[in-house]
CSV table of C-alpha atoms in Angstrom, one decimal:
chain,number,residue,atom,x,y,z
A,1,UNK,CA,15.4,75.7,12.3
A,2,UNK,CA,18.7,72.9,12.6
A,3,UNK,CA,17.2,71.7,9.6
A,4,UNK,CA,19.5,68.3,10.3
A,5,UNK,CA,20.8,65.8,7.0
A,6,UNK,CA,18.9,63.0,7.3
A,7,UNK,CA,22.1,60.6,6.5
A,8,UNK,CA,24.3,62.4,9.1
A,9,UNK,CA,21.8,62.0,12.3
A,10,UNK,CA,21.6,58.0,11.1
A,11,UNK,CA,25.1,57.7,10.7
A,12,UNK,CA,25.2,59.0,14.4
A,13,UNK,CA,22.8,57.4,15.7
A,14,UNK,CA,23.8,54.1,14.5
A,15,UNK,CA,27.5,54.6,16.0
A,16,UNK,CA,26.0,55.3,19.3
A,17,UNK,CA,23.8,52.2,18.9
A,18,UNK,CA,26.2,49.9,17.9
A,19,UNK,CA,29.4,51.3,19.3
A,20,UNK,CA,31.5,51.4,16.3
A,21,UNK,CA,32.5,53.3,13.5
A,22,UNK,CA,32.1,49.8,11.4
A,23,UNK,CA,29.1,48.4,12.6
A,24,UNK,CA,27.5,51.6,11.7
A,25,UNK,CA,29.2,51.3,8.1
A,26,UNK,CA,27.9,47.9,7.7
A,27,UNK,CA,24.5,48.4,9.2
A,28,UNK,CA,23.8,51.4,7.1
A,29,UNK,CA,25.7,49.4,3.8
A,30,UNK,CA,28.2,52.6,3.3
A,31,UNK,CA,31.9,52.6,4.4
A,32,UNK,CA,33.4,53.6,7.7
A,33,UNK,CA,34.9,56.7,5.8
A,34,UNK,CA,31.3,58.2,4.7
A,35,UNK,CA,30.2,57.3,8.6
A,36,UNK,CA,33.6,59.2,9.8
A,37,UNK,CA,33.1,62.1,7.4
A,38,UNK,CA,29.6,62.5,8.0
A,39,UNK,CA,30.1,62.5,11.9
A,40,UNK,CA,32.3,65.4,11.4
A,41,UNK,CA,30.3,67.5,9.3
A,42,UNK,CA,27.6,67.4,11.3
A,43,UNK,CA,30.1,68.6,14.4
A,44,UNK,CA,31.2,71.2,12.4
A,45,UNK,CA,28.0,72.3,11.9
A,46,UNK,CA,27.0,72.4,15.1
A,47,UNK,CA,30.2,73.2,16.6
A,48,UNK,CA,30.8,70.8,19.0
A,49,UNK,CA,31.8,67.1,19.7
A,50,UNK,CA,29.4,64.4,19.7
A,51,UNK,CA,31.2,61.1,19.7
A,52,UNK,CA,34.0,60.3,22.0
A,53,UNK,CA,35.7,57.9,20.1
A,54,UNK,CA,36.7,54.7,21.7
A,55,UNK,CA,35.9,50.9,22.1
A,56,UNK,CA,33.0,51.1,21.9
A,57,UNK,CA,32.1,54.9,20.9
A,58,UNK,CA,30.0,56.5,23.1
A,59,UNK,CA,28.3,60.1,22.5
A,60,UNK,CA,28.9,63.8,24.8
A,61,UNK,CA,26.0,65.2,26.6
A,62,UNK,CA,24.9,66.5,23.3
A,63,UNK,CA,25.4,63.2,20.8
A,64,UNK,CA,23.0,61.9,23.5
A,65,UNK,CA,20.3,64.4,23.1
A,66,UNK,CA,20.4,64.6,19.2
A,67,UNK,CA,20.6,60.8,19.6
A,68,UNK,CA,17.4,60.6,21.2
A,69,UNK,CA,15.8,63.2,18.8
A,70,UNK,CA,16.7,60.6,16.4
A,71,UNK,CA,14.9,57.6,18.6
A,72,UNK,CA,11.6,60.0,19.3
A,73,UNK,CA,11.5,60.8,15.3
A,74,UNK,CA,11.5,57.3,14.7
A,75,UNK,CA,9.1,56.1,17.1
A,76,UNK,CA,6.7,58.6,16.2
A,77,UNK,CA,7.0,57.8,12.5
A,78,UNK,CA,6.5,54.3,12.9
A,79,UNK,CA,3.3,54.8,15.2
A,80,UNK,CA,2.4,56.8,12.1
A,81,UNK,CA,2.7,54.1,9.7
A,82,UNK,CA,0.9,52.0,12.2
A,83,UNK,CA,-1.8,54.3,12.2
A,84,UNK,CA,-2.2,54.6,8.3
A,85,UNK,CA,-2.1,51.0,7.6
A,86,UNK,CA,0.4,49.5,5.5
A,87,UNK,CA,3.0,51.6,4.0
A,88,UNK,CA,4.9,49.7,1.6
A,89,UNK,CA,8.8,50.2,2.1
A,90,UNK,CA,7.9,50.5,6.0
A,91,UNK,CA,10.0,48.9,8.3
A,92,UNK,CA,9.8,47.9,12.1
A,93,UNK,CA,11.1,50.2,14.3
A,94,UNK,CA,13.4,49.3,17.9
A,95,UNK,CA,12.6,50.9,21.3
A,96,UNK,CA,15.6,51.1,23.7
A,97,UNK,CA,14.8,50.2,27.4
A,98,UNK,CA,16.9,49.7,30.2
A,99,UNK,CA,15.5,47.1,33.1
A,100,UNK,CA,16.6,45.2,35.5
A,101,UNK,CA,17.9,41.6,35.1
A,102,UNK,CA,15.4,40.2,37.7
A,103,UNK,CA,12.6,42.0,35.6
A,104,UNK,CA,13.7,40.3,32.9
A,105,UNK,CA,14.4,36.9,33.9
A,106,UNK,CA,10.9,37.1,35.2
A,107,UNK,CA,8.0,39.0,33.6
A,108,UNK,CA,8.9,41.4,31.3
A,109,UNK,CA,9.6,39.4,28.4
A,110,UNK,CA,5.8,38.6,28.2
A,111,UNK,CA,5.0,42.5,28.3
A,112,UNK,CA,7.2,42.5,25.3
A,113,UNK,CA,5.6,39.9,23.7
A,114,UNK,CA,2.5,42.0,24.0
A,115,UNK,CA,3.4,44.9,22.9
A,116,UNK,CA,4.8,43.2,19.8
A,117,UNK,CA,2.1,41.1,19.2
A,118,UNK,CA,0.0,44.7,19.2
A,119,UNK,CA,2.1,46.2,16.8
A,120,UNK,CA,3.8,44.4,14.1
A,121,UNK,CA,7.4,45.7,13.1
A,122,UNK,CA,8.0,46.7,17.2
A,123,UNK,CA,11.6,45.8,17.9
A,124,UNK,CA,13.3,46.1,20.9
A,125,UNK,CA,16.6,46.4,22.0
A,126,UNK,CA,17.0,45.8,26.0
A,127,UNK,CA,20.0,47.1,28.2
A,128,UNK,CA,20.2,45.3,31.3
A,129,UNK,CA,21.3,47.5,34.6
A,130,UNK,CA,20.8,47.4,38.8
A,131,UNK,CA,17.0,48.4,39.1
A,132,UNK,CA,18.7,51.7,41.5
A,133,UNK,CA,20.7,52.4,38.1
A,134,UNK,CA,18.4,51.6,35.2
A,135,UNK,CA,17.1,55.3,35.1
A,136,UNK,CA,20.0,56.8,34.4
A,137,UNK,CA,19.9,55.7,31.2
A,138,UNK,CA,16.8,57.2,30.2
A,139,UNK,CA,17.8,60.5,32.4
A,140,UNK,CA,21.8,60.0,29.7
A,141,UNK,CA,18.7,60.0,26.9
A,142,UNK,CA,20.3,56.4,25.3
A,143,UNK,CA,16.4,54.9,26.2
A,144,UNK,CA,13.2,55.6,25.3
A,145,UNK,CA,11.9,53.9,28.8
A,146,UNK,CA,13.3,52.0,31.9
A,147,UNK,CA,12.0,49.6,34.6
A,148,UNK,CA,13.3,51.2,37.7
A,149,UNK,CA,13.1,51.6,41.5
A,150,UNK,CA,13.4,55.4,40.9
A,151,UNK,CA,10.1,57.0,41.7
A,152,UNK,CA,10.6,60.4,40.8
A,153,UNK,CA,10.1,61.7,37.4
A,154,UNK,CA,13.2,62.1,35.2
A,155,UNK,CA,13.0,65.6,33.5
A,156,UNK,CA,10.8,65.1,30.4
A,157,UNK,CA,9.5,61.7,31.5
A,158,UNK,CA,6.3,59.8,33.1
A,159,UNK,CA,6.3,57.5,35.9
A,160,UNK,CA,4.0,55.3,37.0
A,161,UNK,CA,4.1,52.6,39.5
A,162,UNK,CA,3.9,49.1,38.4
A,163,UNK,CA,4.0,47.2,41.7
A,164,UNK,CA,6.7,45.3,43.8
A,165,UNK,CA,9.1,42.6,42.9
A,166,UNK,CA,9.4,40.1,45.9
A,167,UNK,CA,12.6,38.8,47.1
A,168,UNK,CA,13.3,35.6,49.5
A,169,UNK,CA,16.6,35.0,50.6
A,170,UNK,CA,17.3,31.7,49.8
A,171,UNK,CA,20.0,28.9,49.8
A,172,UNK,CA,20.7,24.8,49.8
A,173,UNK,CA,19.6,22.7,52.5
A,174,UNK,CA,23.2,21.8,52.7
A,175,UNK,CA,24.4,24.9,52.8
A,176,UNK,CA,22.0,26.0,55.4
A,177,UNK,CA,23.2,23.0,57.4
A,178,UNK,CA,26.8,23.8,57.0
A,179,UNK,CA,26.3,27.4,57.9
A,180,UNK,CA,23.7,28.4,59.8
A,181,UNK,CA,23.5,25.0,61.8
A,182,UNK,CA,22.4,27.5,65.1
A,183,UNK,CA,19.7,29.6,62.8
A,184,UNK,CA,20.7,32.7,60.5
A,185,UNK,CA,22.2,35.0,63.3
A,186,UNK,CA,24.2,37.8,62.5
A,187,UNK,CA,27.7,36.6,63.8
A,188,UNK,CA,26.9,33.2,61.0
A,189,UNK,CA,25.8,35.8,58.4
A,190,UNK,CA,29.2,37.6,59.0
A,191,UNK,CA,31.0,34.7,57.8
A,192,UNK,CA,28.9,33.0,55.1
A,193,UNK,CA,29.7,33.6,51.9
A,194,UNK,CA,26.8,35.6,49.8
A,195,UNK,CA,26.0,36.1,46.6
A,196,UNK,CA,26.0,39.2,45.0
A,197,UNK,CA,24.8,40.0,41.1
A,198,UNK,CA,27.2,42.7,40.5
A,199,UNK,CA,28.7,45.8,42.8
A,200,UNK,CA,25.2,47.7,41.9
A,201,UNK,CA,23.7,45.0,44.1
A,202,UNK,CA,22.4,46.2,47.3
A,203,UNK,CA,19.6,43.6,47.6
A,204,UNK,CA,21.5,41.5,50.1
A,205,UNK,CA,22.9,44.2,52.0
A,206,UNK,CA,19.1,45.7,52.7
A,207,UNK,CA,17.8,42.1,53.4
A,208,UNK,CA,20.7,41.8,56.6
A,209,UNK,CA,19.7,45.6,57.2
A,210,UNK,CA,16.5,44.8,58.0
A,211,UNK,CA,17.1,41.7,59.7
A,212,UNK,CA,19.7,42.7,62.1
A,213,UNK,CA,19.9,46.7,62.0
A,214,UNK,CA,23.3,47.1,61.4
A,215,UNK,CA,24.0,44.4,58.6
A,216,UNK,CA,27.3,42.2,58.6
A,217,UNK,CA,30.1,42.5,55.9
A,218,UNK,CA,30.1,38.6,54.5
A,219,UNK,CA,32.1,37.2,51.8
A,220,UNK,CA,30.5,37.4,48.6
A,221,UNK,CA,30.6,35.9,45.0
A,222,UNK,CA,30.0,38.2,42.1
A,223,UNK,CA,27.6,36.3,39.7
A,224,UNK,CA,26.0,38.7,37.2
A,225,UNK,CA,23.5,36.6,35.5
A,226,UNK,CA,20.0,35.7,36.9
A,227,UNK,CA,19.8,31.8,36.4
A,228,UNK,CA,23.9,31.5,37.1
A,229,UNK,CA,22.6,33.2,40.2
A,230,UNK,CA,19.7,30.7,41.1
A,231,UNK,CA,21.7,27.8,39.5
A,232,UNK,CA,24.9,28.8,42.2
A,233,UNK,CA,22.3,29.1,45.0
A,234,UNK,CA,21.1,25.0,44.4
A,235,UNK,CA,24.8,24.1,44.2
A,236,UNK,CA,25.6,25.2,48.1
A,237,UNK,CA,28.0,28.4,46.8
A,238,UNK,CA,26.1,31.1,48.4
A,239,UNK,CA,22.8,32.3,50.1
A,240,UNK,CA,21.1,35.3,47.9
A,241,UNK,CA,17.9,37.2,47.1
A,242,UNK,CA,16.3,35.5,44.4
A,243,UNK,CA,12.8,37.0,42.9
A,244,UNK,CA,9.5,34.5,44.1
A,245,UNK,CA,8.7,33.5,40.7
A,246,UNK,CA,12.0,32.0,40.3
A,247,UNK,CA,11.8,30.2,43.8
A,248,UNK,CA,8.8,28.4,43.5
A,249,UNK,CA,9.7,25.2,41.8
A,250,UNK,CA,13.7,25.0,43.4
A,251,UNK,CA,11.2,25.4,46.8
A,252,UNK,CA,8.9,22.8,46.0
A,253,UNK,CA,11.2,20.8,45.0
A,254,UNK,CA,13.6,21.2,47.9
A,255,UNK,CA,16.4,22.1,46.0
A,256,UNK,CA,16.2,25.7,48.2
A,257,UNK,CA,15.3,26.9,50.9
A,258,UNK,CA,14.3,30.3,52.6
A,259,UNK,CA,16.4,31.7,55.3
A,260,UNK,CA,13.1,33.3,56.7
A,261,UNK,CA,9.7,32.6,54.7
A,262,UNK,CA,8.7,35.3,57.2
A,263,UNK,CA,10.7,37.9,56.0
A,264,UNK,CA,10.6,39.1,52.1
A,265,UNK,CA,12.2,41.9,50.9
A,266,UNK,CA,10.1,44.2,48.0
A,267,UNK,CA,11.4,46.0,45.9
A,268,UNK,CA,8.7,48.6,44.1
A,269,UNK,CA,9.1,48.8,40.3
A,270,UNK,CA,8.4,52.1,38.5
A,271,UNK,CA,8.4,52.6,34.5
A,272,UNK,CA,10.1,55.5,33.3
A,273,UNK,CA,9.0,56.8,29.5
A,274,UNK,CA,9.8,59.8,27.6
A,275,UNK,CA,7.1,62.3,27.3
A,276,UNK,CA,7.5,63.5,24.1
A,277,UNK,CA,7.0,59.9,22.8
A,278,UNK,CA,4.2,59.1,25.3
A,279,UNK,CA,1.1,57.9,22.4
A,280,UNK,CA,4.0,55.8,20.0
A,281,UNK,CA,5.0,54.3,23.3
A,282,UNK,CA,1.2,54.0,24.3
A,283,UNK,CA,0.4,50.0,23.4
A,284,UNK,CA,4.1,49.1,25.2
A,285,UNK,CA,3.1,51.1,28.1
A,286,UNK,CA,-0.2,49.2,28.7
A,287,UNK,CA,1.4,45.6,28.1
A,288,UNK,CA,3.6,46.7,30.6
A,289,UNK,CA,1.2,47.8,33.4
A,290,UNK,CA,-0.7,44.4,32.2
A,291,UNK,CA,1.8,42.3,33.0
A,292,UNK,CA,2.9,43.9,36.0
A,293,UNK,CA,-0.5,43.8,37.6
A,294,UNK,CA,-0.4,40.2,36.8
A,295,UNK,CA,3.2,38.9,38.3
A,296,UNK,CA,4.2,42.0,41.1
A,297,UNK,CA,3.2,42.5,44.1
A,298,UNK,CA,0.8,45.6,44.6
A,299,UNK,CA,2.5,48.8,46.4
């Protein structure tokens, strides 16, 4: 048996939650010295290093896994609690995900708003990554659960498919007339500035993949948030893959356009959960797969 201090595993956890030595002081009201000397005697304990200390902190292979022991002891207690009715002194408990932006800009917020609704004192605290990325931050153990496009099961985790997220690609009627006055061909594509969330984003890439075989190298624009995206698309900067549910109204009202109604790009959506946690993360899993049945495409 570890048998772990209750204060040092907290004052852990909460450095690798908030990043910093002082945050962590503040959030658990004792000094940054207590945080620092607790940190170390539980290394010396276990006799190894599990913060690497920088801005922010961030933990070894094994800060991670006592991390999420932390995470899955907490989950489980407060599905406890929820189970026994009020507990006075009990607080709400956060759940870590990692999705991806377009997930969130569109549907998952209502899932969350769900699962919340279902249990009273849920938190959650939401990392946002490239849907080809967002597992590895479950598979690193700093989630409990991830939106991804990663089908296969991380080691100690379920998966289950949730459906497809639809992409269009999709610019101004100006700048369609500017660049593409001969139709989207690959030698206009080449030269067309794009827009690109971030260098995760492959989304683009794929969509001129699978229009032309081997896809042209454009220009791109770097815009990592998902309105700034849509909002740079309307204003003639770039052409980009933009989900359907945030296309309908700039379509309707002509503010974009498709480059090819007849050619979508899906992307399938899987949700990633640790197993050990699998009944306290049991009423966010179902708003989950609720939502998603409503708003993605089926696989």
């Amino acid at each position: 048996m570890l048998n772990l201090d209750a204060a040092q595993i907290a004052a852990l956890a909460e450095v690798l939650r908030t990043g910093s030595f002082d945050r962590a002081a503040a959030a658990l009201s004792v000094t940054p010295s207590a945080i620092s000397q607790r940190i170390k005697a539980l290394e010396e304990r276990l006799g190894t290093v599990l913060i690497r200390r920088g801005q922010p902190c961030t933990g070894t292979a094994a800060g991670l896994r006592l991390f999420r022991h932390a995470e899955e002891v907490a989950l489980l207690e407060h599905a406890l609690a929820a189970d026994l009715g009020p507990v006075p002194g009990a607080g709400g408990h956060t759940i870590r995900i990692a999705a991806n932006a377009d997930s969130f800009a569109t549907w998952l917020p209502a899932a969350l708003a769900a699962a919340a609704e279902a249990v009273p004192g849920l938190l959650f605290d939401v990392t946002l990554d490239d849907q080809d990325h967002s597992a590895e931050w479950l598979r690193r153990g700093e989630v409990a659960a991830a939106v991804t496009s990663h089908a296969e099961p991380i080691q100690g985790c379920d998966s289950l498919a949730l459906g497809a997220l639809r992409y269009h690609a999709s610019a101004s009627p100006d700048y369609l007339g500017r660049h593409f006055p001969n139709g989207v061909t690959a030698e206009a594509c080449a030269r067309a500035p794009m827009l690109t969330f971030n260098r995760k984003d492959e989304l683009q890439t794929r969509w001129l993949a699978a229009r032309f075989g081997t896809p042209p190298t454009p220009p791109s624009h770097f815009l990592p948030a998902a309105q700034a995206f849509i909002d740079a698309a309307k204003l003639g900067l770039g052409w980009g893959m933009n989900p359907e549910q945030l296309l309908w109204a700039p379509v309707i009202s002509g503010s974009l356009v498709l480059l090819d109604e007849t050619q979508p790009l899906d992307t399938p959506l899987y949700w990633q959960s640790a197993r050990a946690v699998r009944p306290a993360l049991a009423p966010l899993t179902q708003a989950i797969r609720a939502q998603a049945r409503k708003e993605l495409r089926a696989g």
